[in-house]
Coordinates of N, CA and C in Angstrom, one line a residue:
X261 N -80.3 -3.2 16.3 CA -79.7 -2.5 15.3 C -78.5 -3.5 14.9
X262 N -78.4 -3.8 13.8 CA -77.5 -4.6 13.3 C -76.1 -3.9 13.1
X263 N -75.2 -4.2 13.8 CA -73.7 -3.7 13.8 C -72.9 -4.3 12.5
X264 N -73.1 -5.6 12.2 CA -72.1 -6.1 11.5 C -73.2 -7.0 10.7
X265 N -73.1 -7.2 9.1 CA -73.8 -8.1 8.3 C -73.0 -9.2 7.8
X266 N -72.8 -10.1 8.4 CA -71.9 -11.1 8.1 C -72.3 -12.5 7.4
X267 N -73.8 -12.4 7.4 CA -74.5 -13.7 7.2 C -74.2 -14.0 5.5
X268 N -74.1 -13.1 4.7 CA -73.7 -13.5 3.1 C -72.1 -14.0 3.1
X269 N -71.3 -13.4 3.9 CA -70.2 -14.0 3.9 C -70.0 -15.5 4.4
X270 N -70.8 -15.6 5.5 CA -70.9 -17.1 6.0 C -71.6 -18.1 5.0
X271 N -72.6 -17.5 4.2 CA -73.0 -18.2 3.3 C -72.0 -18.8 2.3
X272 N -71.6 -17.6 1.8 CA -70.7 -17.6 0.5 C -69.2 -18.7 1.3
X273 N -68.8 -18.3 2.2 CA -67.6 -19.3 2.7 C -67.8 -20.7 2.9
X274 N -69.2 -21.0 3.4 CA -69.6 -22.2 3.4 C -69.8 -23.1 2.0
X275 N -70.3 -22.4 1.2 CA -70.6 -22.8 -0.1 C -69.2 -23.1 -0.8
X276 N -68.3 -22.4 -0.6 CA -66.9 -22.5 -1.1 C -66.4 -23.6 -0.6
X277 N -66.3 -23.7 0.7 CA -65.8 -25.1 1.2 C -66.2 -26.1 1.0
X278 N -67.7 -26.2 0.8 CA -68.7 -27.5 0.4 C -68.0 -27.8 -1.0
X279 N -68.1 -27.0 -2.0 CA -67.7 -27.2 -3.4 C -66.3 -28.0 -3.4
X280 N -65.5 -27.6 -2.5 CA -64.3 -28.2 -2.4 C -63.9 -29.5 -1.3
X281 N -65.1 -29.9 -0.9 CA -65.1 -30.9 0.2 C -64.4 -30.7 1.5
X282 N -64.0 -29.5 2.0 CA -63.5 -29.0 3.0 C -64.3 -28.8 4.3
X283 N -65.5 -29.0 4.2 CA -66.4 -29.0 5.5 C -66.0 -30.0 6.4
X284 N -65.6 -31.0 6.1 CA -65.1 -32.2 7.2 C -64.1 -31.6 8.0
X285 N -63.2 -30.5 7.6 CA -62.1 -30.0 8.1 C -62.5 -28.8 8.9
X286 N -63.6 -28.2 8.9 CA -64.0 -27.0 9.5 C -64.8 -27.2 10.8
X287 N -63.9 -27.9 11.6 CA -64.4 -28.1 13.1 C -63.9 -26.8 13.7
X288 N -64.6 -26.5 15.0 CA -64.3 -25.3 15.7 C -62.9 -25.3 16.0
X289 N -62.1 -26.4 16.6 CA -60.7 -26.6 16.6 C -59.8 -25.8 15.5
X290 N -60.3 -26.7 14.4 CA -59.3 -26.3 13.2 C -59.5 -25.0 12.7
X291 N -60.7 -24.5 12.8 CA -61.0 -23.1 12.5 C -60.6 -22.1 13.4
X292 N -60.4 -22.3 14.6 CA -60.0 -21.4 15.5 C -58.2 -21.3 15.3
X293 N -57.6 -22.6 15.3 CA -56.3 -22.7 14.8 C -56.2 -21.9 13.4
X294 N -56.7 -22.1 12.5 CA -56.6 -21.3 11.4 C -56.6 -19.8 11.4
X295 N -57.6 -19.6 12.0 CA -57.8 -18.0 12.4 C -56.3 -17.5 13.2
X296 N -56.1 -18.2 14.1 CA -54.9 -17.7 15.0 C -53.7 -17.7 14.0
X297 N -53.5 -18.7 13.0 CA -52.3 -18.5 12.2 C -52.3 -17.4 11.2
X298 N -53.6 -16.9 10.7 CA -54.1 -15.9 10.0 C -53.5 -14.6 10.3
X299 N -53.9 -14.3 11.8 CA -53.7 -13.3 12.6 C -52.3 -13.1 13.1
X300 N -51.4 -14.2 13.1 CA -50.0 -14.3 13.5 C -49.4 -13.6 11.8
X301 N -50.1 -13.9 10.8 CA -49.2 -13.5 9.4 C -49.6 -12.3 9.2
X302 N -50.7 -11.6 10.1 CA -51.0 -10.3 9.8 C -50.1 -9.6 10.6
X303 N -49.9 -9.8 11.9 CA -48.7 -9.6 12.7 C -47.3 -9.3 12.3
X304 N -47.1 -10.5 11.7 CA -45.7 -10.7 11.0 C -45.5 -9.6 10.0
X305 N -46.5 -8.9 9.4 CA -46.2 -8.0 8.6 C -45.5 -6.6 9.2
X306 N -46.2 -6.3 10.4 CA -45.9 -5.2 11.3 C -44.6 -5.4 12.2
X307 N -44.1 -6.7 12.2 CA -43.2 -7.1 13.1 C -42.0 -6.3 12.6
X308 N -41.3 -5.7 13.7 CA -40.0 -5.0 13.4 C -40.3 -3.6 13.0
X309 N -41.3 -3.2 12.9 CA -41.8 -1.7 12.2 C -41.8 -0.8 13.5
X310 N -41.4 0.4 12.9 CA -41.8 1.8 14.0 C -43.1 2.0 14.1
X311 N -43.7 2.7 14.9 CA -45.1 2.9 15.1 C -45.2 3.6 13.5
X312 N -44.4 4.5 13.5 CA -44.7 5.5 12.4 C -44.7 4.7 11.1
X313 N -43.9 3.6 10.8 CA -43.8 2.7 9.6 C -45.1 2.0 9.8
X314 N -45.7 1.4 10.9 CA -46.8 0.7 11.0 C -48.0 1.4 10.3
X315 N -48.2 2.7 11.1 CA -49.1 3.6 10.6 C -49.3 4.0 9.2
X316 N -48.2 3.8 8.5 CA -47.9 4.3 7.0 C -48.2 3.2 6.2
X317 N -48.4 2.0 6.8 CA -48.3 0.8 5.9 C -49.3 0.7 4.5
X318 N -50.3 1.3 4.9 CA -51.2 1.2 3.9 C -51.1 2.2 2.5
X319 N -50.1 2.9 2.9 CA -49.5 3.7 1.7 C -48.1 3.3 1.0
X320 N -47.9 1.8 1.4 CA -46.7 1.2 0.6 C -47.3 0.1 -0.4
X321 N -46.1 -0.4 -0.8 CA -46.6 -1.8 -1.3 C -47.0 -3.1 -0.6
X322 N -46.9 -2.9 0.5 CA -47.6 -4.3 1.5 C -49.0 -4.0 1.7
X323 N -49.7 -2.9 1.2 CA -51.2 -2.7 1.3 C -52.0 -4.1 0.9
X324 N -51.5 -4.6 -0.1 CA -52.4 -5.8 -0.8 C -52.3 -7.1 0.3
X325 N -50.9 -6.9 0.8 CA -50.6 -8.4 1.7 C -51.3 -7.9 3.0
X326 N -51.7 -6.9 3.5 CA -52.2 -6.6 4.7 C -54.0 -7.0 4.4
X327 N -54.4 -6.3 3.1 CA -55.7 -6.6 2.8 C -56.3 -8.2 2.6
X328 N -54.9 -8.9 2.0 CA -55.3 -10.5 1.9 C -55.3 -11.1 3.2
X329 N -54.7 -10.5 4.5 CA -54.4 -11.2 5.5 C -55.6 -11.0 6.1
X330 N -56.3 -9.7 6.1 CA -57.4 -9.0 6.8 C -58.6 -10.0 6.1
X331 N -58.6 -10.3 5.1 CA -59.6 -10.9 4.2 C -59.7 -12.5 4.7
X332 N -58.6 -13.1 4.9 CA -58.3 -14.5 5.4 C -59.0 -14.5 6.9
X333 N -58.6 -13.5 7.6 CA -59.1 -13.5 9.1 C -60.6 -13.4 9.0
X334 N -61.1 -12.7 8.2 CA -62.5 -12.3 8.3 C -63.3 -13.9 7.6
X335 N -62.7 -14.4 6.7 CA -63.6 -15.6 6.3 C -63.3 -16.6 7.5
X336 N -62.1 -16.9 8.0 CA -62.1 -17.9 9.0 C -63.1 -17.6 10.1
X337 N -63.2 -16.3 10.6 CA -63.8 -16.0 11.6 C -65.5 -16.3 11.3
X338 N -65.9 -15.9 9.9 CA -67.2 -16.2 9.5 C -67.4 -17.8 9.6
X339 N -66.5 -18.7 9.2 CA -66.7 -20.0 9.3 C -66.7 -20.3 10.7
X340 N -65.9 -19.9 11.5 CA -66.1 -20.3 13.2 C -67.5 -19.8 13.7
X341 N -67.7 -18.8 13.4 CA -69.2 -18.3 13.6 C -70.2 -19.2 13.3
X342 N -70.1 -19.7 12.3 CA -71.0 -20.7 11.4 C -70.9 -22.1 12.3
X343 N -69.7 -22.6 12.6 CA -69.4 -23.9 13.4 C -69.9 -23.7 14.7
X344 N -69.6 -22.6 15.5 CA -70.3 -22.6 16.7 C -71.6 -22.1 16.8
X345 N -72.3 -21.5 15.9 CA -73.5 -21.2 15.8 C -73.5 -19.9 16.7
X346 N -72.7 -19.0 16.5 CA -72.9 -17.5 17.1 C -73.3 -16.4 16.5
X347 N -74.3 -15.9 17.0 CA -74.6 -14.8 16.3 C -73.7 -13.4 16.8
X348 N -72.9 -13.0 15.7 CA -71.9 -12.0 15.8 C -72.6 -10.8 16.4
X349 N -73.6 -10.4 15.9 CA -74.1 -9.3 16.2 C -74.5 -9.0 17.8
X350 N -75.2 -10.2 18.2 CA -75.5 -10.2 19.5 C -74.3 -10.5 20.5
X351 N -73.2 -11.0 20.1 CA -72.2 -11.1 20.8 C -71.6 -9.8 21.0
X352 N -71.3 -9.0 20.0 CA -70.7 -7.7 19.9 C -71.4 -6.8 20.9
X353 N -72.7 -6.8 20.8 CA -73.4 -5.9 21.3 C -73.4 -6.3 22.9
X354 N -73.5 -7.3 23.3 CA -73.1 -7.7 24.7 C -72.0 -7.5 25.2
X355 N -71.0 -7.6 24.6 CA -69.3 -7.3 24.9 C -69.4 -5.9 25.0
X356 N -69.8 -5.0 24.2 CA -70.0 -3.6 24.3 C -70.8 -3.0 25.5
X357 N -71.6 -3.8 25.7 CA -72.5 -3.5 26.9 C -71.6 -3.6 28.2
X358 N -71.3 -4.8 28.1 CA -70.1 -5.1 29.1 C -69.2 -4.4 29.4
X359 N -68.3 -3.6 28.4 CA -67.4 -2.8 28.3 C -67.8 -1.3 28.9
X360 N -68.9 -0.9 28.4 CA -69.5 0.4 28.7 C -69.8 0.3 30.4
X361 N -69.9 -0.8 30.9 CA -70.1 -1.0 32.5 C -68.7 -0.8 33.2
X362 N -67.9 -1.6 32.7 CA -66.4 -1.7 33.1 C -65.8 -0.5 32.8
X363 N -65.8 0.3 31.8 CA -65.1 1.3 31.4 C -66.2 2.4 31.0
X364 N -66.6 2.9 32.2 CA -67.5 4.3 31.6 C -66.9 5.4 31.1
X365 N -67.6 6.0 30.4 CA -67.3 7.2 29.6 C -66.9 8.3 30.6
X366 N -65.8 9.0 30.3 CA -65.3 10.1 31.2 C -66.1 11.3 30.7
X367 N -66.4 11.8 31.8 CA -67.4 13.1 31.5 C -66.5 14.4 32.1
X368 N -66.6 15.7 31.4 CA -65.8 16.7 31.9 C -64.9 17.1 30.8
X369 N -64.8 16.3 29.7 CA -63.7 16.7 28.7 C -62.7 15.4 28.3
X370 N -61.8 15.8 27.3 CA -61.1 14.6 26.8 C -59.8 14.5 27.5
X371 N -59.1 13.8 27.3 CA -57.7 13.3 27.8 C -56.6 14.1 27.2

């Protein structure tokens, strides 16, 4: 089962970068660093907010900013997957299977 269809984004991001001559900069190291910067920019939006404010952020004027940072994160992730030749679906499936063994579902009711 395909969990995530990211191939089209990978192709679009590659074409976007190639059209601008950015491919030479898209090494795994640079892409991982860029990805971490974008995640930090997302974290910054939530910095100093209460839990309630953070949960309500998508109903504020900061919604567009959150969406832009999530888009940047997703684009850099797609480019990193391409640079490292990683099948995200296989990696996610394997990780979920590992987590299921490590953290088995509780039986007998909810917490």
